[in-house]
Amino acid sequence: MLDGRRIVLGVTGGIAAYKAVEVCRRLVDAGAHVSPVLTSGALHFVGETTFSALASEPVQRTLWGEDSPIPHTRLGQGADLVLVCPATARVISDYRTGRSHDLLTATLVATRAPVVLCPAMHTEMWEHAAIQENLSVLASRGVHIVAPDEGRLAGGDVGAGRLADPARIVATVERVLGPGDLVGTTVLVTAGGTREAIDPVRFIGNRSSGKQGFALAAEARDRGASVILVTTTPPPPDLGVETHLVESAAQMHQAVVSRSADADVVVMAAAVADFTPVEVADSKLKKQEGPPRIVLEPTVDILAELGRSKRADQVLVGFAAETHDVAANARDKLVRKNADLLVANDVSAPGVGFEHDTNEVVIHGSEMEQNVPLTDKRLVARAVLDAVVAHRSARST
Ligand code: C5P
């Protein structure tokens, strides 16, 4: 599975360092070429000889070794993947800021290979706002994070922060280095809030920023999908996917319908207006003429229309931004719109939904319900696409 893949295994100074021995052995057994890098903290917990004996080459510890004057660039450039296991609060924070002061942090900054971090620390540290924020930023840069488990910690404590199981860590490495679970799949994503014109300068809009849709498009792209993005807000310049810029619900409807036949998966993350003015004034409405009477009519419900006409092999995902009765409304929409999955968020909660970089959702399917606690929108995107992949594989068996 990992035949010949070059993995830099960074081990930092936490009690979980002893479990990195098992991870190292499993990676070598799977055929990987493992180059271990131990921090000085790690050496308080585990022996250099153990890793040198198990890995594919001897342990490296310092930027100032005699063999190579610039070991971090050799390691960073030659790696197919850098795995940090365990990742302490210190290495997470240094990596977030690009502070490169030992061989491991220098290698992390010097690599373009995918990076997998396996945080492990006491619950208080894991839940600290600084650590969560640093991990959010790293996740938004595409770093893979293997969330810790709950369980026994050092000193007899129990809680969240225990290093993930070695099997889960190795499975993540295999997934990241694998061909991508959405190769050959076309994913259409909508993003942003529509604008319904009242006159040439004014519109009725909503607070959607498009960030959740962009995170979905980026995640689908990185998992090998061909991505079609229909958005009201220009995406980040490096997104690199087919993009259709629209403004109104009617334009979004037209763009989605014209491309949906090619899509295996449609994710309607956009906040589409439910109503639009019946008439749009040709010239700017004048204040002196008094408050205008704006008569509204319903827009086409794009998701519901796709739900009525979907192919048996298509997966439809809707979003529901709610302020009350969130779960009941989401389940109702799942059925009424004939979607396969419905992602519900309570936009009245702090840090959730519109304009934020973070989100907290519940993914509803006809036979599943999954909570995704408050986290970066990229990790929410990952959970949504994991649910899509699980739905497709359940349907094909
Ligand atoms: O019914 P409601 O607007 O709350 O449903 C939200 C879901 O339906 C979102 O996925 C949204 O993109 C989609 N929708 C749509 N067309 C509309 C309104 C909402 O596709 N006109």
PDB file of C-alpha atoms in Angstrom, residues 18-212:
ATOM      1  CA  TYR A  18       6.182   5.502  22.802  1.00  0.00           C
ATOM      2  CA  LYS A  19       3.195   4.811  20.510  1.00  0.00           C
ATOM      3  CA  ALA A  20       5.091   6.356  17.591  1.00  0.00           C
ATOM      4  CA  VAL A  21       7.301   3.243  17.780  1.00  0.00           C
ATOM      5  CA  GLU A  22       4.277   1.163  16.765  1.00  0.00           C
ATOM      6  CA  VAL A  23       3.313   3.658  14.048  1.00  0.00           C
ATOM      7  CA  CYS A  24       6.872   3.516  12.692  1.00  0.00           C
ATOM      8  CA  ARG A  25       6.802  -0.279  12.587  1.00  0.00           C
ATOM      9  CA  ARG A  26       3.427  -0.348  10.806  1.00  0.00           C
ATOM     10  CA  LEU A  27       4.566   2.181   8.195  1.00  0.00           C
ATOM     11  CA  VAL A  28       7.702   0.119   7.467  1.00  0.00           C
ATOM     12  CA  ASP A  29       5.604  -3.069   7.310  1.00  0.00           C
ATOM     13  CA  ALA A  30       3.338  -1.347   4.759  1.00  0.00           C
ATOM     14  CA  GLY A  31       6.390  -0.760   2.546  1.00  0.00           C
ATOM     15  CA  ALA A  32       7.162   2.887   3.355  1.00  0.00           C
ATOM     16  CA  HIS A  33      10.662   4.317   3.604  1.00  0.00           C
ATOM     17  CA  VAL A  34      10.601   5.995   7.024  1.00  0.00           C
ATOM     18  CA  SER A  35      13.060   8.737   8.022  1.00  0.00           C
ATOM     19  CA  PRO A  36      12.676   9.425  11.743  1.00  0.00           C
ATOM     20  CA  VAL A  37      13.273  12.903  13.140  1.00  0.00           C
ATOM     21  CA  LEU A  38      13.199  13.160  16.935  1.00  0.00           C
ATOM     22  CA  THR A  39      13.042  16.428  18.856  1.00  0.00           C
ATOM     23  CA  SER A  40      15.104  16.861  22.010  1.00  0.00           C
ATOM     24  CA  GLY A  41      11.835  16.566  23.965  1.00  0.00           C
ATOM     25  CA  ALA A  42      11.066  13.209  22.338  1.00  0.00           C
ATOM     26  CA  LEU A  43      14.423  11.855  23.501  1.00  0.00           C
ATOM     27  CA  HIS A  44      13.237  12.255  27.115  1.00  0.00           C
ATOM     28  CA  PHE A  45      10.516   9.700  26.385  1.00  0.00           C
ATOM     29  CA  VAL A  46      11.897   7.271  23.798  1.00  0.00           C
ATOM     30  CA  GLY A  47      15.295   6.013  22.750  1.00  0.00           C
ATOM     31  CA  GLU A  48      17.039   6.936  19.530  1.00  0.00           C
ATOM     32  CA  THR A  49      18.198   3.346  19.079  1.00  0.00           C
ATOM     33  CA  THR A  50      14.631   2.037  19.030  1.00  0.00           C
ATOM     34  CA  PHE A  51      13.684   4.194  16.045  1.00  0.00           C
ATOM     35  CA  SER A  52      17.021   3.732  14.264  1.00  0.00           C
ATOM     36  CA  ALA A  53      16.543  -0.036  14.511  1.00  0.00           C
ATOM     37  CA  LEU A  54      12.927  -0.019  13.287  1.00  0.00           C
ATOM     38  CA  ALA A  55      12.938   2.746  10.668  1.00  0.00           C
ATOM     39  CA  SER A  56      14.517   2.743   7.212  1.00  0.00           C
ATOM     40  CA  GLU A  57      17.388   5.047   8.172  1.00  0.00           C
ATOM     41  CA  PRO A  58      19.004   6.292  11.404  1.00  0.00           C
ATOM     42  CA  VAL A  59      17.345   8.926  13.560  1.00  0.00           C
ATOM     43  CA  GLN A  60      18.158  12.563  12.831  1.00  0.00           C
ATOM     44  CA  ARG A  61      17.951  15.032  15.670  1.00  0.00           C
ATOM     45  CA  THR A  62      19.597  18.293  14.736  1.00  0.00           C
ATOM     46  CA  LEU A  63      19.976  20.969  12.097  1.00  0.00           C
ATOM     47  CA  TRP A  64      23.684  20.971  12.805  1.00  0.00           C
ATOM     48  CA  GLY A  65      24.573  17.355  11.934  1.00  0.00           C
ATOM     49  CA  GLU A  66      27.851  16.557  10.240  1.00  0.00           C
ATOM     50  CA  ASP A  67      26.557  14.528   7.263  1.00  0.00           C
ATOM     51  CA  SER A  68      24.555  17.264   5.610  1.00  0.00           C
ATOM     52  CA  PRO A  69      24.776  21.032   6.078  1.00  0.00           C
ATOM     53  CA  ILE A  70      21.075  21.512   5.292  1.00  0.00           C
ATOM     54  CA  PRO A  71      19.278  18.326   6.420  1.00  0.00           C
ATOM     55  CA  HIS A  72      15.835  19.985   6.624  1.00  0.00           C
ATOM     56  CA  THR A  73      15.685  20.846   2.918  1.00  0.00           C
ATOM     57  CA  ARG A  74      16.841  17.350   1.960  1.00  0.00           C
ATOM     58  CA  LEU A  75      14.182  15.834   4.209  1.00  0.00           C
ATOM     59  CA  GLY A  76      11.437  18.311   3.220  1.00  0.00           C
ATOM     60  CA  GLN A  77      12.046  18.115  -0.524  1.00  0.00           C
ATOM     61  CA  GLY A  78      12.450  14.338  -0.607  1.00  0.00           C
ATOM     62  CA  ALA A  79       9.350  13.513   1.430  1.00  0.00           C
ATOM     63  CA  ASP A  80       6.088  12.216  -0.019  1.00  0.00           C
ATOM     64  CA  LEU A  81       4.516  12.977   3.355  1.00  0.00           C
ATOM     65  CA  VAL A  82       5.532  14.359   6.753  1.00  0.00           C
ATOM     66  CA  LEU A  83       3.815  12.744   9.733  1.00  0.00           C
ATOM     67  CA  VAL A  84       4.149  14.297  13.186  1.00  0.00           C
ATOM     68  CA  CYS A  85       3.223  11.754  15.844  1.00  0.00           C
ATOM     69  CA  PRO A  86       2.634  12.779  18.535  1.00  0.00           C
ATOM     70  CA  ALA A  87       2.279  16.498  17.814  1.00  0.00           C
ATOM     71  CA  THR A  88       2.641  18.526  20.999  1.00  0.00           C
ATOM     72  CA  ALA A  89       1.113  21.970  21.598  1.00  0.00           C
ATOM     73  CA  ARG A  90       4.585  23.396  20.991  1.00  0.00           C
ATOM     74  CA  VAL A  91       5.116  21.944  17.496  1.00  0.00           C
ATOM     75  CA  ILE A  92       1.545  22.791  16.444  1.00  0.00           C
ATOM     76  CA  SER A  93       2.029  26.423  17.465  1.00  0.00           C
ATOM     77  CA  ASP A  94       5.472  26.715  15.865  1.00  0.00           C
ATOM     78  CA  TYR A  95       4.222  25.202  12.616  1.00  0.00           C
ATOM     79  CA  ARG A  96       1.240  27.545  12.510  1.00  0.00           C
ATOM     80  CA  THR A  97       3.534  30.601  12.745  1.00  0.00           C
ATOM     81  CA  GLY A  98       6.324  29.140  10.595  1.00  0.00           C
ATOM     82  CA  ARG A  99       8.790  29.341  13.507  1.00  0.00           C
ATOM     83  CA  SER A 100      11.579  27.047  12.422  1.00  0.00           C
ATOM     84  CA  HIS A 101      14.067  26.409  15.226  1.00  0.00           C
ATOM     85  CA  ASP A 102      14.827  22.704  15.196  1.00  0.00           C
ATOM     86  CA  LEU A 103      15.164  20.007  12.538  1.00  0.00           C
ATOM     87  CA  LEU A 104      11.477  19.001  12.652  1.00  0.00           C
ATOM     88  CA  THR A 105       9.984  22.509  12.452  1.00  0.00           C
ATOM     89  CA  ALA A 106      12.500  23.467   9.734  1.00  0.00           C
ATOM     90  CA  THR A 107      11.485  20.354   7.760  1.00  0.00           C
ATOM     91  CA  LEU A 108       7.781  21.201   8.147  1.00  0.00           C
ATOM     92  CA  VAL A 109       8.374  24.689   6.784  1.00  0.00           C
ATOM     93  CA  ALA A 110      10.672  23.390   4.008  1.00  0.00           C
ATOM     94  CA  THR A 111       8.273  20.803   2.577  1.00  0.00           C
ATOM     95  CA  ARG A 112       5.539  20.953  -0.048  1.00  0.00           C
ATOM     96  CA  ALA A 113       4.477  17.394   0.737  1.00  0.00           C
ATOM     97  CA  PRO A 114       1.200  16.743   2.566  1.00  0.00           C
ATOM     98  CA  VAL A 115       1.516  16.957   6.339  1.00  0.00           C
ATOM     99  CA  VAL A 116      -0.392  14.836   8.851  1.00  0.00           C
ATOM    100  CA  LEU A 117      -0.446  15.982  12.485  1.00  0.00           C
ATOM    101  CA  CYS A 118      -1.517  13.702  15.326  1.00  0.00           C
ATOM    102  CA  PRO A 119      -2.081  15.954  18.338  1.00  0.00           C
ATOM    103  CA  ALA A 120      -1.720  14.422  21.805  1.00  0.00           C
ATOM    104  CA  MET A 121      -1.816  16.388  25.035  1.00  0.00           C
ATOM    105  CA  HIS A 122      -3.731  16.914  28.243  1.00  0.00           C
ATOM    106  CA  THR A 123      -7.407  17.857  27.865  1.00  0.00           C
ATOM    107  CA  GLU A 124      -6.851  21.389  29.202  1.00  0.00           C
ATOM    108  CA  MET A 125      -4.176  21.996  26.562  1.00  0.00           C
ATOM    109  CA  TRP A 126      -6.178  20.337  23.772  1.00  0.00           C
ATOM    110  CA  GLU A 127      -9.199  22.500  24.519  1.00  0.00           C
ATOM    111  CA  HIS A 128      -7.211  25.725  24.905  1.00  0.00           C
ATOM    112  CA  ALA A 129      -8.408  28.382  22.450  1.00  0.00           C
ATOM    113  CA  ALA A 130      -4.853  28.943  21.156  1.00  0.00           C
ATOM    114  CA  ILE A 131      -4.400  25.280  20.214  1.00  0.00           C
ATOM    115  CA  GLN A 132      -7.819  25.005  18.596  1.00  0.00           C
ATOM    116  CA  GLU A 133      -7.233  28.210  16.649  1.00  0.00           C
ATOM    117  CA  ASN A 134      -3.794  27.048  15.502  1.00  0.00           C
ATOM    118  CA  LEU A 135      -5.231  23.729  14.323  1.00  0.00           C
ATOM    119  CA  SER A 136      -8.046  25.538  12.505  1.00  0.00           C
ATOM    120  CA  VAL A 137      -5.550  27.687  10.633  1.00  0.00           C
ATOM    121  CA  LEU A 138      -3.403  24.664   9.772  1.00  0.00           C
ATOM    122  CA  ALA A 139      -6.472  22.719   8.602  1.00  0.00           C
ATOM    123  CA  SER A 140      -7.495  25.631   6.380  1.00  0.00           C
ATOM    124  CA  ARG A 141      -4.013  25.413   4.797  1.00  0.00           C
ATOM    125  CA  GLY A 142      -4.714  21.783   3.917  1.00  0.00           C
ATOM    126  CA  VAL A 143      -2.848  20.124   6.810  1.00  0.00           C
ATOM    127  CA  HIS A 144      -4.442  16.811   7.806  1.00  0.00           C
ATOM    128  CA  ILE A 145      -5.244  16.460  11.479  1.00  0.00           C
ATOM    129  CA  VAL A 146      -5.913  13.112  13.111  1.00  0.00           C
ATOM    130  CA  ALA A 147      -8.076  14.159  16.048  1.00  0.00           C
ATOM    131  CA  PRO A 148      -7.110  12.603  19.381  1.00  0.00           C
ATOM    132  CA  ASP A 149      -9.282  10.099  21.213  1.00  0.00           C
ATOM    133  CA  GLU A 150     -10.716  10.335  24.685  1.00  0.00           C
ATOM    134  CA  GLY A 151      -9.190   8.058  27.288  1.00  0.00           C
ATOM    135  CA  ARG A 152      -6.383   7.659  29.799  1.00  0.00           C
ATOM    136  CA  LEU A 153      -3.739  10.362  29.743  1.00  0.00           C
ATOM    137  CA  ALA A 154      -0.425  10.761  31.554  1.00  0.00           C
ATOM    138  CA  GLY A 155      -0.560  11.066  35.352  1.00  0.00           C
ATOM    139  CA  GLY A 156      -3.747   9.014  35.675  1.00  0.00           C
ATOM    140  CA  ASP A 157      -6.002  11.690  34.137  1.00  0.00           C
ATOM    141  CA  VAL A 158      -8.799  10.800  31.758  1.00  0.00           C
ATOM    142  CA  GLY A 159     -10.203  12.967  28.940  1.00  0.00           C
ATOM    143  CA  ALA A 160      -9.829  14.168  25.346  1.00  0.00           C
ATOM    144  CA  GLY A 161      -6.276  14.422  24.044  1.00  0.00           C
ATOM    145  CA  ARG A 162      -5.078  10.818  23.936  1.00  0.00           C
ATOM    146  CA  LEU A 163      -3.133  10.046  20.746  1.00  0.00           C
ATOM    147  CA  ALA A 164      -5.319   8.439  18.069  1.00  0.00           C
ATOM    148  CA  ASP A 165      -5.004   4.706  17.652  1.00  0.00           C
ATOM    149  CA  PRO A 166      -1.921   3.763  15.514  1.00  0.00           C
ATOM    150  CA  ALA A 167      -4.188   1.923  13.035  1.00  0.00           C
ATOM    151  CA  ARG A 168      -6.207   5.119  12.467  1.00  0.00           C
ATOM    152  CA  ILE A 169      -3.016   7.134  11.997  1.00  0.00           C
ATOM    153  CA  VAL A 170      -1.627   4.699   9.413  1.00  0.00           C
ATOM    154  CA  ALA A 171      -5.036   4.559   7.652  1.00  0.00           C
ATOM    155  CA  THR A 172      -4.974   8.368   7.385  1.00  0.00           C
ATOM    156  CA  VAL A 173      -1.480   8.279   5.882  1.00  0.00           C
ATOM    157  CA  GLU A 174      -2.670   5.664   3.356  1.00  0.00           C
ATOM    158  CA  ARG A 175      -5.722   7.776   2.481  1.00  0.00           C
ATOM    159  CA  VAL A 176      -3.662  10.949   2.043  1.00  0.00           C
ATOM    160  CA  LEU A 177      -1.103   9.155  -0.167  1.00  0.00           C
ATOM    161  CA  GLY A 178      -3.743   7.106  -1.964  1.00  0.00           C
ATOM    162  CA  PRO A 179      -5.322   8.023  -5.296  1.00  0.00           C
ATOM    163  CA  GLY A 180      -8.133   9.981  -3.574  1.00  0.00           C
ATOM    164  CA  ASP A 181     -11.587   8.619  -2.846  1.00  0.00           C
ATOM    165  CA  LEU A 182     -13.288  11.023  -5.279  1.00  0.00           C
ATOM    166  CA  VAL A 183     -11.140  10.298  -8.361  1.00  0.00           C
ATOM    167  CA  GLY A 184     -13.452   9.960 -11.385  1.00  0.00           C
ATOM    168  CA  THR A 185     -16.246  11.789  -9.564  1.00  0.00           C
ATOM    169  CA  THR A 186     -17.657  15.163 -10.609  1.00  0.00           C
ATOM    170  CA  VAL A 187     -18.803  17.297  -7.700  1.00  0.00           C
ATOM    171  CA  LEU A 188     -20.901  20.415  -8.261  1.00  0.00           C
ATOM    172  CA  VAL A 189     -20.786  22.847  -5.328  1.00  0.00           C
ATOM    173  CA  THR A 190     -22.787  26.048  -4.914  1.00  0.00           C
ATOM    174  CA  ALA A 191     -21.470  28.809  -2.679  1.00  0.00           C
ATOM    175  CA  GLY A 192     -22.378  32.245  -1.371  1.00  0.00           C
ATOM    176  CA  GLY A 193     -25.566  34.204  -0.952  1.00  0.00           C
ATOM    177  CA  THR A 194     -27.713  35.228  -3.910  1.00  0.00           C
ATOM    178  CA  ARG A 195     -28.660  38.871  -4.533  1.00  0.00           C
ATOM    179  CA  GLU A 196     -32.111  39.799  -5.812  1.00  0.00           C
ATOM    180  CA  ALA A 197     -32.150  43.180  -7.517  1.00  0.00           C
ATOM    181  CA  ILE A 198     -34.664  45.853  -6.473  1.00  0.00           C
ATOM    182  CA  ASP A 199     -33.270  48.552  -8.764  1.00  0.00           C
ATOM    183  CA  PRO A 200     -29.884  49.055 -10.507  1.00  0.00           C
ATOM    184  CA  VAL A 201     -28.092  49.700  -7.174  1.00  0.00           C
ATOM    185  CA  ARG A 202     -30.034  47.877  -4.459  1.00  0.00           C
ATOM    186  CA  PHE A 203     -30.659  44.227  -3.775  1.00  0.00           C
ATOM    187  CA  ILE A 204     -32.117  41.845  -1.213  1.00  0.00           C
ATOM    188  CA  GLY A 205     -29.312  39.593   0.002  1.00  0.00           C
ATOM    189  CA  ASN A 206     -28.146  37.491   2.916  1.00  0.00           C
ATOM    190  CA  ARG A 207     -25.059  37.088   5.097  1.00  0.00           C
ATOM    191  CA  SER A 208     -23.523  34.036   3.396  1.00  0.00           C
ATOM    192  CA  SER A 209     -19.779  34.535   2.681  1.00  0.00           C
ATOM    193  CA  GLY A 210     -19.256  31.481   0.467  1.00  0.00           C
ATOM    194  CA  LYS A 211     -16.512  30.127   2.783  1.00  0.00           C
ATOM    195  CA  GLN A 212     -18.206  26.788   3.474  1.00  0.00           C
TER     196      GLN A 212
END
